[in-house]
XYZ file of C-alpha atoms in Angstrom:
629
model
C -27.670 14.090 -13.052
C -28.360 11.588 -15.905
C -25.348 10.405 -18.030
C -25.193 11.531 -21.573
C -27.499 9.652 -23.941
C -25.618 7.712 -26.734
C -26.587 8.440 -30.274
C -29.065 6.289 -32.081
C -26.491 5.005 -34.393
C -24.103 4.109 -31.551
C -26.817 2.174 -29.747
C -27.896 0.402 -32.919
C -24.500 -0.489 -34.312
C -21.867 0.022 -31.550
C -19.228 -2.019 -33.272
C -19.012 0.420 -36.258
C -19.756 3.650 -34.309
C -16.133 4.684 -34.474
C -15.412 3.830 -38.122
C -14.616 6.929 -40.096
C -12.458 8.305 -42.963
C -14.311 11.108 -44.905
C -13.645 14.922 -44.736
C -15.589 16.582 -41.937
C -17.344 19.020 -44.270
C -19.559 16.143 -45.550
C -21.147 15.775 -42.258
C -23.186 19.007 -42.396
C -24.495 18.338 -45.968
C -27.987 19.842 -46.116
C -27.787 21.562 -42.789
C -25.579 24.590 -43.434
C -28.451 26.986 -43.368
C -30.604 25.442 -40.621
C -31.212 27.566 -37.488
C -30.860 26.030 -34.123
C -34.608 26.079 -33.644
C -34.993 23.956 -36.741
C -32.454 21.494 -35.424
C -34.328 21.377 -32.140
C -37.549 20.704 -33.959
C -36.083 18.005 -36.182
C -34.408 16.374 -33.215
C -37.623 16.449 -31.032
C -39.646 15.042 -33.919
C -37.041 12.265 -34.376
C -37.198 11.401 -30.791
C -40.942 10.987 -30.970
C -40.897 8.669 -34.069
C -37.730 6.753 -33.267
C -36.245 7.758 -36.728
C -32.551 8.789 -37.353
C -31.638 12.417 -36.672
C -31.535 13.805 -39.290
C -33.077 11.424 -41.907
C -30.895 12.715 -44.668
C -27.732 11.588 -42.877
C -26.991 8.151 -44.211
C -25.361 5.350 -42.304
C -22.419 5.537 -44.767
C -21.690 9.145 -44.059
C -21.805 8.317 -40.305
C -19.216 5.545 -40.769
C -16.910 7.735 -42.863
C -16.200 10.492 -40.265
C -12.703 11.099 -38.710
C -12.392 9.629 -35.280
C -11.628 12.188 -32.536
C -12.474 9.805 -29.682
C -8.870 9.733 -28.434
C -8.872 13.646 -27.928
C -7.239 15.853 -27.054
C -10.158 17.314 -25.180
C -11.160 20.836 -24.067
C -13.592 21.881 -21.411
C -15.993 24.497 -22.807
C -18.842 26.527 -21.301
C -21.539 27.805 -23.598
C -24.342 30.304 -22.905
C -27.659 30.748 -24.585
C -30.538 33.229 -23.868
C -33.181 30.862 -25.305
C -35.767 29.516 -23.037
C -35.748 25.834 -23.982
C -39.033 23.942 -23.892
C -39.302 21.161 -21.273
C -39.638 18.608 -24.101
C -36.259 19.650 -25.531
C -33.721 16.892 -24.790
C -30.529 18.900 -24.830
C -28.372 15.883 -24.023
C -29.729 13.962 -27.039
C -29.561 16.910 -29.331
C -25.944 17.619 -28.625
C -25.015 13.959 -28.820
C -26.537 13.661 -32.194
C -25.059 16.909 -33.397
C -21.674 15.856 -32.085
C -21.568 12.933 -34.348
C -22.486 15.069 -37.287
C -19.623 17.439 -36.530
C -17.100 14.929 -35.413
C -16.879 15.610 -31.736
C -18.140 13.976 -28.566
C -19.498 16.605 -26.246
C -21.017 15.752 -22.994
C -23.517 17.673 -20.912
C -21.583 17.760 -17.648
C -23.626 20.008 -15.505
C -26.388 22.598 -15.737
C -24.855 25.550 -13.887
C -27.950 27.542 -14.122
C -30.613 28.319 -16.853
C -28.908 28.795 -20.188
C -25.272 27.818 -19.108
C -23.716 24.455 -19.697
C -20.393 22.670 -19.655
C -19.210 20.418 -22.413
C -16.156 18.371 -22.967
C -15.263 18.760 -26.704
C -12.797 17.038 -29.008
C -10.309 20.021 -29.577
C -10.293 19.678 -33.387
C -14.068 20.218 -33.419
C -14.110 23.588 -31.530
C -14.209 25.632 -34.865
C -17.106 23.683 -36.148
C -18.897 23.991 -32.920
C -18.473 27.818 -33.041
C -19.595 27.984 -36.672
C -22.642 25.805 -36.499
C -23.991 26.792 -33.040
C -23.948 30.545 -33.658
C -26.736 31.124 -31.164
C -24.401 29.951 -28.374
C -21.678 32.012 -26.707
C -18.664 29.744 -26.262
C -16.000 30.159 -23.585
C -13.043 27.905 -24.276
C -10.400 26.917 -21.673
C -12.326 28.652 -18.929
C -11.677 27.983 -15.228
C -14.537 25.724 -13.965
C -13.592 26.737 -10.429
C -14.709 30.258 -11.115
C -18.462 30.637 -10.635
C -20.854 32.269 -13.106
C -21.990 35.931 -12.444
C -25.557 34.807 -11.782
C -24.390 32.363 -9.179
C -22.265 35.068 -7.426
C -25.273 37.447 -7.324
C -27.461 34.811 -5.779
C -25.065 33.231 -3.224
C -22.088 35.620 -2.832
C -18.608 35.183 -3.938
C -17.360 32.738 -1.337
C -20.410 30.467 -1.353
C -20.399 30.536 -5.190
C -16.672 29.536 -5.283
C -17.401 26.763 -2.856
C -20.245 25.485 -5.001
C -18.149 25.737 -8.200
C -15.422 23.733 -6.614
C -17.770 21.005 -5.268
C -19.612 20.732 -8.510
C -16.468 20.431 -10.606
C -15.052 17.775 -8.255
C -18.399 15.954 -8.338
C -18.492 16.132 -12.115
C -15.007 14.737 -12.338
C -15.906 11.815 -9.941
C -19.014 11.057 -11.863
C -17.229 11.231 -15.304
C -14.713 8.698 -13.962
C -17.275 6.410 -12.433
C -20.354 6.724 -14.537
C -19.060 5.851 -17.985
C -19.281 9.304 -19.553
C -16.629 8.332 -22.184
C -13.077 9.127 -22.912
C -13.540 12.919 -23.045
C -14.651 13.757 -19.558
C -12.638 10.899 -17.965
C -9.454 12.298 -19.372
C -10.262 16.130 -19.500
C -11.539 16.564 -15.932
C -8.605 14.924 -14.125
C -6.309 17.129 -16.152
C -8.123 20.316 -15.280
C -8.213 19.296 -11.599
C -4.498 18.379 -11.512
C -3.563 21.836 -12.944
C -5.618 23.404 -10.067
C -3.663 21.227 -7.481
C -6.791 19.446 -6.287
C -5.776 15.857 -7.003
C -6.261 14.755 -3.400
C -9.725 16.408 -3.384
C -10.618 14.472 -6.581
C -9.526 11.255 -4.962
C -11.868 11.938 -1.985
C -14.720 12.942 -4.315
C -14.287 9.648 -6.162
C -14.345 7.715 -2.866
C -17.407 9.671 -1.718
C -19.151 8.986 -4.991
C -18.548 5.275 -4.624
C -19.868 5.378 -1.019
C -22.958 7.315 -1.975
C -23.755 5.087 -4.881
C -23.271 1.796 -3.092
C -26.377 -0.454 -2.700
C -28.167 -0.505 0.574
C -26.660 -3.876 1.595
C -23.143 -2.517 1.183
C -23.989 0.747 2.947
C -25.304 -1.275 5.844
C -22.114 -3.310 6.102
C -20.029 -0.150 5.650
C -21.575 1.771 8.478
C -21.453 -1.442 10.741
C -17.778 -1.740 10.046
C -17.238 1.959 10.885
C -19.112 1.422 14.143
C -17.010 -1.741 14.979
C -13.753 0.039 14.130
C -14.559 3.044 16.402
C -15.550 0.853 19.277
C -12.152 -0.904 18.864
C -10.495 2.425 19.546
C -12.430 3.014 22.852
C -11.071 1.639 26.016
C -14.538 1.851 27.672
C -18.072 1.688 26.346
C -19.867 3.829 28.959
C -18.083 7.123 28.482
C -19.687 10.083 26.400
C -17.537 9.290 23.374
C -18.595 5.632 23.304
C -22.212 6.558 23.887
C -22.170 9.021 21.047
C -20.724 6.292 18.773
C -23.460 3.830 19.776
C -26.119 6.498 19.198
C -25.186 7.208 15.560
C -27.564 6.113 12.851
C -26.632 5.343 9.309
C -27.127 8.804 8.088
C -24.757 10.192 10.646
C -22.092 7.655 9.884
C -22.214 8.554 6.206
C -22.075 12.313 6.834
C -18.266 12.533 6.354
C -18.643 10.917 2.880
C -20.865 13.538 1.485
C -19.514 16.180 -0.884
C -20.701 19.192 1.034
C -17.388 20.007 2.800
C -16.048 23.409 1.719
C -12.451 22.088 1.204
C -10.647 18.890 1.899
C -7.917 20.530 3.909
C -10.489 22.293 6.124
C -11.873 18.889 7.076
C -8.546 17.391 7.729
C -7.170 20.538 9.595
C -9.782 19.670 12.233
C -8.467 16.059 12.511
C -6.125 15.008 15.325
C -3.329 13.715 13.170
C -0.685 11.827 15.206
C 2.740 13.310 15.362
C 5.033 11.821 12.669
C 2.050 11.004 10.469
C 1.300 14.322 8.805
C 3.104 13.905 5.536
C 0.684 12.482 3.028
C -2.000 11.803 5.644
C -4.801 12.981 3.334
C -4.028 10.162 0.823
C -3.420 7.785 3.561
C -6.939 8.345 5.033
C -8.520 7.943 1.590
C -6.647 4.653 1.170
C -7.797 3.493 4.543
C -11.534 4.226 4.015
C -11.282 2.744 0.600
C -10.090 -0.472 2.214
C -13.005 -0.403 4.694
C -15.421 0.110 1.832
C -13.876 -2.833 -0.091
C -13.971 -4.882 3.127
C -17.728 -4.110 3.121
C -18.226 -5.357 -0.329
C -17.999 -2.048 -2.081
C -16.119 -1.029 -5.297
C -12.473 -1.978 -5.544
C -10.109 0.720 -6.749
C -6.495 -0.420 -6.669
C -5.377 3.179 -7.652
C -6.550 4.370 -4.189
C -4.339 1.835 -2.383
C -1.658 4.390 -1.990
C -0.513 3.666 1.569
C 2.526 5.469 2.899
C 5.337 3.083 3.803
C 6.077 4.632 7.285
C 2.569 4.655 8.632
C 2.202 2.209 11.562
C -0.983 0.426 12.242
C -1.520 2.493 15.249
C -1.218 5.708 13.227
C -3.636 4.332 10.704
C -6.228 3.572 13.294
C -5.780 7.052 14.904
C -6.225 8.784 11.491
C -9.492 6.895 10.718
C -10.775 7.478 14.220
C -9.934 11.117 14.134
C -11.791 11.702 10.820
C -14.840 10.002 12.325
C -14.671 12.202 15.419
C -13.331 9.588 17.785
C -10.114 9.678 19.926
C -8.155 6.456 19.712
C -7.277 5.459 23.188
C -6.593 1.781 22.754
C -4.775 -0.466 20.225
C -7.012 -1.970 17.717
C -8.280 -5.460 18.579
C -7.502 -5.311 22.296
C -10.994 -5.576 23.503
C -12.981 -7.964 25.764
C -15.307 -10.023 23.445
C -18.190 -10.054 25.797
C -18.154 -6.275 26.391
C -17.844 -5.601 22.639
C -20.802 -7.974 21.823
C -22.896 -6.162 24.476
C -21.964 -2.711 23.252
C -22.893 -3.564 19.633
C -26.209 -4.922 20.681
C -27.043 -1.456 22.185
C -26.112 0.572 19.062
C -28.627 2.088 16.763
C -27.329 0.140 13.846
C -28.024 -3.179 15.485
C -30.969 -2.002 17.675
C -33.556 -3.713 15.439
C -31.518 -6.818 14.859
C -31.425 -9.946 16.913
C -28.124 -10.673 18.712
C -27.603 -13.618 16.443
C -27.168 -11.117 13.543
C -24.166 -9.565 15.185
C -21.001 -11.341 13.740
C -18.456 -13.041 15.940
C -16.314 -10.149 17.170
C -13.122 -12.142 17.200
C -13.557 -13.268 13.714
C -14.740 -9.809 12.643
C -11.573 -8.275 14.134
C -9.273 -10.824 12.247
C -10.997 -10.229 8.921
C -10.844 -6.401 9.283
C -7.161 -6.453 9.970
C -6.603 -8.504 6.852
C -8.352 -5.926 4.733
C -7.488 -2.719 6.726
C -3.903 -2.101 8.112
C -4.824 -1.106 11.632
C -3.585 -3.967 13.692
C -2.093 -7.479 13.811
C -3.256 -10.776 15.109
C -1.408 -12.323 18.025
C 1.983 -13.823 17.145
C 1.715 -12.488 13.608
C 4.767 -13.748 11.656
C 6.091 -14.887 15.104
C 7.659 -11.435 15.390
C 7.704 -9.357 18.636
C 4.639 -6.928 18.865
C 7.022 -4.068 19.682
C 8.494 -4.415 16.231
C 5.210 -5.048 14.405
C 3.582 -1.966 15.816
C 6.764 0.154 15.473
C 7.292 -0.680 11.780
C 5.111 0.881 9.039
C 2.283 -1.366 8.034
C 3.607 -1.506 4.411
C 7.114 -2.436 5.856
C 5.533 -5.342 7.671
C 3.942 -6.377 4.350
C 7.412 -6.280 2.652
C 8.793 -8.405 5.521
C 5.845 -10.883 5.254
C 6.688 -11.140 1.478
C 10.417 -11.672 2.143
C 9.624 -14.406 4.654
C 7.396 -16.245 2.358
C 8.570 -19.548 0.869
C 5.965 -19.436 -1.893
C 5.376 -16.744 -4.541
C 2.590 -14.441 -3.300
C -0.298 -13.162 -5.350
C -1.463 -9.702 -4.216
C -4.298 -7.911 -5.936
C -4.388 -10.521 -8.717
C -0.775 -9.881 -9.649
C 2.184 -12.248 -9.031
C 4.751 -10.577 -6.818
C 8.078 -11.556 -8.390
C 11.509 -10.383 -7.200
C 15.067 -11.779 -7.160
C 15.120 -15.070 -5.285
C 18.286 -13.925 -3.674
C 16.126 -11.740 -1.522
C 14.175 -14.648 -0.236
C 16.253 -16.782 2.085
C 13.508 -19.333 2.725
C 13.247 -20.065 -0.977
C 17.034 -20.541 -1.265
C 17.347 -22.513 2.041
C 13.945 -24.055 2.651
C 15.327 -26.065 5.524
C 15.265 -22.815 7.497
C 11.588 -22.246 6.957
C 10.507 -22.273 10.658
C 8.537 -19.560 12.468
C 11.115 -19.225 15.160
C 13.703 -18.277 12.441
C 11.642 -15.216 11.285
C 13.131 -12.889 13.856
C 16.713 -14.132 13.101
C 16.216 -13.436 9.387
C 14.853 -9.968 10.225
C 17.954 -9.296 12.229
C 20.222 -10.358 9.288
C 18.466 -7.840 7.146
C 19.105 -4.998 9.590
C 22.259 -3.893 7.875
C 20.186 -2.752 4.863
C 17.654 -0.824 6.926
C 17.703 2.824 7.632
C 15.393 5.527 8.919
C 12.276 4.633 10.986
C 12.876 0.820 10.552
C 16.454 1.093 11.995
C 15.193 3.268 14.796
C 12.516 0.746 15.840
C 15.120 -2.084 15.793
C 17.610 -0.037 17.900
C 14.814 0.638 20.471
C 13.868 -2.956 20.581
C 17.393 -4.392 20.823
C 17.718 -2.896 24.323
C 14.522 -4.610 25.489
C 14.100 -7.702 27.720
C 12.501 -9.509 24.740
C 15.697 -8.929 22.711
C 17.832 -10.155 25.669
C 15.669 -13.338 25.769
C 16.264 -13.866 22.071
C 19.989 -13.623 22.630
C 19.835 -16.207 25.390
C 17.886 -18.460 22.974
C 20.446 -18.158 20.327
C 23.282 -18.967 22.747
C 21.489 -22.014 23.850
C 20.926 -23.147 20.195
C 24.698 -22.963 19.541
C 25.226 -25.512 22.315
C 23.003 -28.013 20.432
C 23.420 -30.016 17.257
C 22.328 -27.774 14.281
C 22.049 -28.199 10.555
C 24.662 -26.175 8.650
C 22.036 -23.627 7.684
C 20.827 -23.158 11.227
C 24.353 -22.779 12.481
C 25.168 -20.177 9.872
C 21.883 -18.211 10.488
C 22.384 -18.235 14.283
C 25.888 -16.783 13.969
C 24.661 -14.187 11.405
C 21.780 -13.122 13.734
C 24.060 -12.826 16.721
C 26.444 -10.612 14.765
C 23.716 -8.410 13.514
C 22.333 -7.979 17.021
C 25.683 -6.934 18.251
C 25.998 -4.327 15.483
C 22.611 -2.786 16.612
C 23.892 -2.276 20.126
C 25.799 0.903 20.863
C 29.602 0.737 21.054
C 31.178 0.525 24.421
C 34.523 2.246 25.147
C 35.857 -1.173 26.548
C 35.080 -2.974 23.364
C 38.051 -4.651 21.648
C 38.558 -6.552 18.444
C 41.470 -8.727 19.690
C 41.168 -12.201 21.117
C 40.966 -12.202 24.898
C 41.513 -15.815 25.902
C 44.135 -16.599 23.316
C 41.873 -17.339 20.372
C 38.371 -16.341 19.041
C 37.215 -19.900 19.512
C 38.075 -19.768 23.124
C 36.227 -16.421 23.358
C 33.170 -18.026 21.762
C 33.203 -20.784 24.391
C 33.429 -18.152 27.070
C 30.396 -16.372 25.529
C 28.402 -19.603 25.457
C 29.309 -20.132 29.186
C 27.618 -16.861 30.016
C 30.796 -14.974 30.689
C 30.929 -11.200 29.977
C 33.391 -10.445 27.291
C 34.133 -7.209 25.500
C 34.843 -8.551 21.947
C 31.676 -10.233 21.150
C 31.245 -8.494 17.887
C 34.709 -9.445 16.700
C 34.222 -13.092 17.884
C 31.022 -13.496 15.795
C 32.756 -11.852 12.734
C 35.760 -14.146 12.949
C 33.535 -17.256 13.515
C 31.537 -16.373 10.383
C 34.800 -15.934 8.383
C 35.916 -19.372 9.565
C 32.539 -20.843 8.551
C 32.832 -19.227 5.105
C 36.289 -20.690 4.537
C 35.061 -24.187 5.533
C 31.966 -24.014 3.345
C 33.933 -22.679 0.506
C 36.632 -25.392 0.812
C 34.156 -28.136 1.016
C 32.161 -26.570 -1.892
C 29.083 -26.920 0.146
C 25.888 -24.770 0.279
C 26.663 -21.739 -2.054
C 23.404 -20.097 -0.748
C 24.597 -20.320 2.861
C 27.939 -18.718 1.830
C 26.038 -15.863 0.069
C 23.908 -15.198 3.090
C 27.039 -14.985 5.448
C 28.969 -12.819 3.020
C 26.080 -10.480 2.646
C 25.831 -10.120 6.440
C 29.580 -9.640 6.911
C 29.543 -6.781 4.365
C 33.257 -6.248 4.874
C 36.611 -7.024 3.398
C 38.309 -10.263 4.642
C 40.876 -9.556 7.315
C 44.380 -11.010 7.616
C 44.364 -14.616 8.978
C 45.245 -14.927 12.655
C 47.712 -17.663 13.802
C 44.920 -19.659 15.428
C 42.192 -19.303 12.880
C 42.709 -22.809 11.890
C 41.385 -23.807 15.332
C 38.128 -22.084 14.525
C 38.068 -23.718 11.063
C 38.336 -27.129 12.756
C 35.499 -26.270 15.136
C 33.142 -25.142 12.306
C 33.927 -28.229 10.334
C 32.874 -30.430 13.257
C 29.645 -28.263 13.857
C 28.784 -28.732 10.202
C 29.175 -32.554 10.598
C 26.403 -32.438 13.269
C 28.286 -32.189 16.539
C 27.117 -30.104 19.432
C 29.261 -27.274 20.714
C 30.952 -29.225 23.420
C 31.948 -32.158 21.253
C 33.150 -29.877 18.426
C 35.122 -27.568 20.897
C 36.856 -30.527 22.651
C 37.841 -32.239 19.376
C 39.167 -28.959 17.974
C 41.124 -28.255 21.193
C 42.571 -31.792 21.207
C 43.534 -31.483 17.536
C 45.230 -28.129 18.299
C 47.189 -29.692 21.226
C 48.326 -32.546 19.031
C 49.438 -30.064 16.452
C 51.367 -28.038 19.063
C 52.914 -31.313 20.401
C 54.011 -32.372 16.965
C 55.473 -28.980 16.228
C 57.458 -29.270 19.517
C 58.768 -32.714 18.296
C 59.285 -31.355 14.830
C 57.266 -34.203 13.500
C 55.942 -33.064 10.150
C 53.684 -36.002 9.543
C 51.912 -35.760 12.891
C 49.810 -32.663 11.965
C 48.083 -34.180 8.915
C 44.808 -34.588 10.651
C 44.810 -30.985 11.904
C 45.316 -29.719 8.348
C 42.289 -31.561 6.862
C 40.737 -28.079 6.344
C 43.469 -25.897 4.824
C 43.559 -22.239 5.579
C 42.817 -20.418 2.348
C 44.961 -17.556 1.011
C 43.667 -14.023 1.662
C 43.097 -13.190 -1.979
C 40.844 -16.270 -2.342
C 38.810 -15.330 0.778
C 38.413 -11.822 -0.650
C 36.977 -13.350 -3.841
C 34.047 -14.680 -1.890
């Protein structure tokens, strides 16, 4: 349907079209006694000669009218028994008349002969009733209720279906086709009251697909084909052959507005277990992303992804709505087989093989735009975690792991720098540290994310990471790396289930001796307590040396507990941490700390008060000072 025609004055002088101040009664000067047929005749005449409608309405009177362009707005249906001549431009007549009576009505849809919908500035309803006496007005009617004539022709259920589809289509076109403030504000309000907000979102998506230029439609359908083939584990079974045999018309069928109801379409979809809440909006957001990836219209308002949807669930949702069962993780295809399958499809049948994009690059670019998978070694995080977390959760993790401020959707993403360890401690910015940082954040996780971590922590991959961290403690480390390793080890222990044999007391006389046993691969039942006490020692040393406030903040946040009473041999652990901070490896730091401890014991036995000066270089802080950290 054509959009409403703007008045001659608006087209000729758009900058002053909204200027107004006079009383509305002046707008009908000279027309109080005109019949509708005379207005029609005058308007049609003016359309033929290009003159203003009507001539007696001066430009000054147009500029002096009150401005109702900001609403509020009312949806109105009016009826007339007149048989209007084909030359009668009702859109133009009502647009011109609207300016005269200070309203901005829009012809929205011709329901049937003699019945129309308008969006009217609410203050103008009385004037509309008075001056269009040949019209029967129905104010605040339900657009989802069909007209009697439509019911007689199609039956009640088909008529209701048509009324719903027409109203949703009108709202989508009003939003997209520049119908002005009235329809763009009124229709969404009417649809929201009817509880059809999701259906409107889908109608807007469909409208954008249907009104895309041929080049974009070509890319869009090719991307749908490539996506569906990614979901197939073979290309010679009936499902894959059906995909390859679809032409553009069939690919676009789900994006036409002929479906009876959105829920009926999605009820037939095979929605994965755990992905049912909000899946309608999720699929709209996913297909919007595919359209944007194809060069189509961008609509940030439809980027409403659920935070808990995994990439695998996203792929299954899209595939299901396209009539395909997802039997393989996105991107796990053989490049040669994929290239051969694409060349046999109807969409590429008339194209040379050189026109088929490189499938590996195609996969990577699609995963950037559409959250259906990850590239290999993405963020250097285990794949079990990536595919277990929600896609939005992975985006948040990526943001937290960034050392630079990200720009997403043209907007700068700013948060408290305390949430970005790499920006506080840039020396830690290494890919191998990503998983360690993720573990240190685990104390703040809950729900699905924590469940995924708990499942992964029992895996062989997690055990390999544990062995790597133990080996790192043997080596020389920067103060930040030493702190991060201890913090990650503690968080990993906290994710493991408690054992009835676990204890919090030292087993080999001191927590440092227990740490040495752990590093020598000995099984010990107080590992959680050992890592906690070593972190407390490290905090005391850093605090005393007034070194690396950011590192202290990281450790205190991970500990997340009140400081305990000092143990008699905590000074031994403090000496060890001081030597690790100076750049020594574990063996060197441990031996020096042990020797210092033995000298201290020997001096105590000799009652030599001056002999223990070296041992007390790092004093043990009072409990209240530790608590203040």
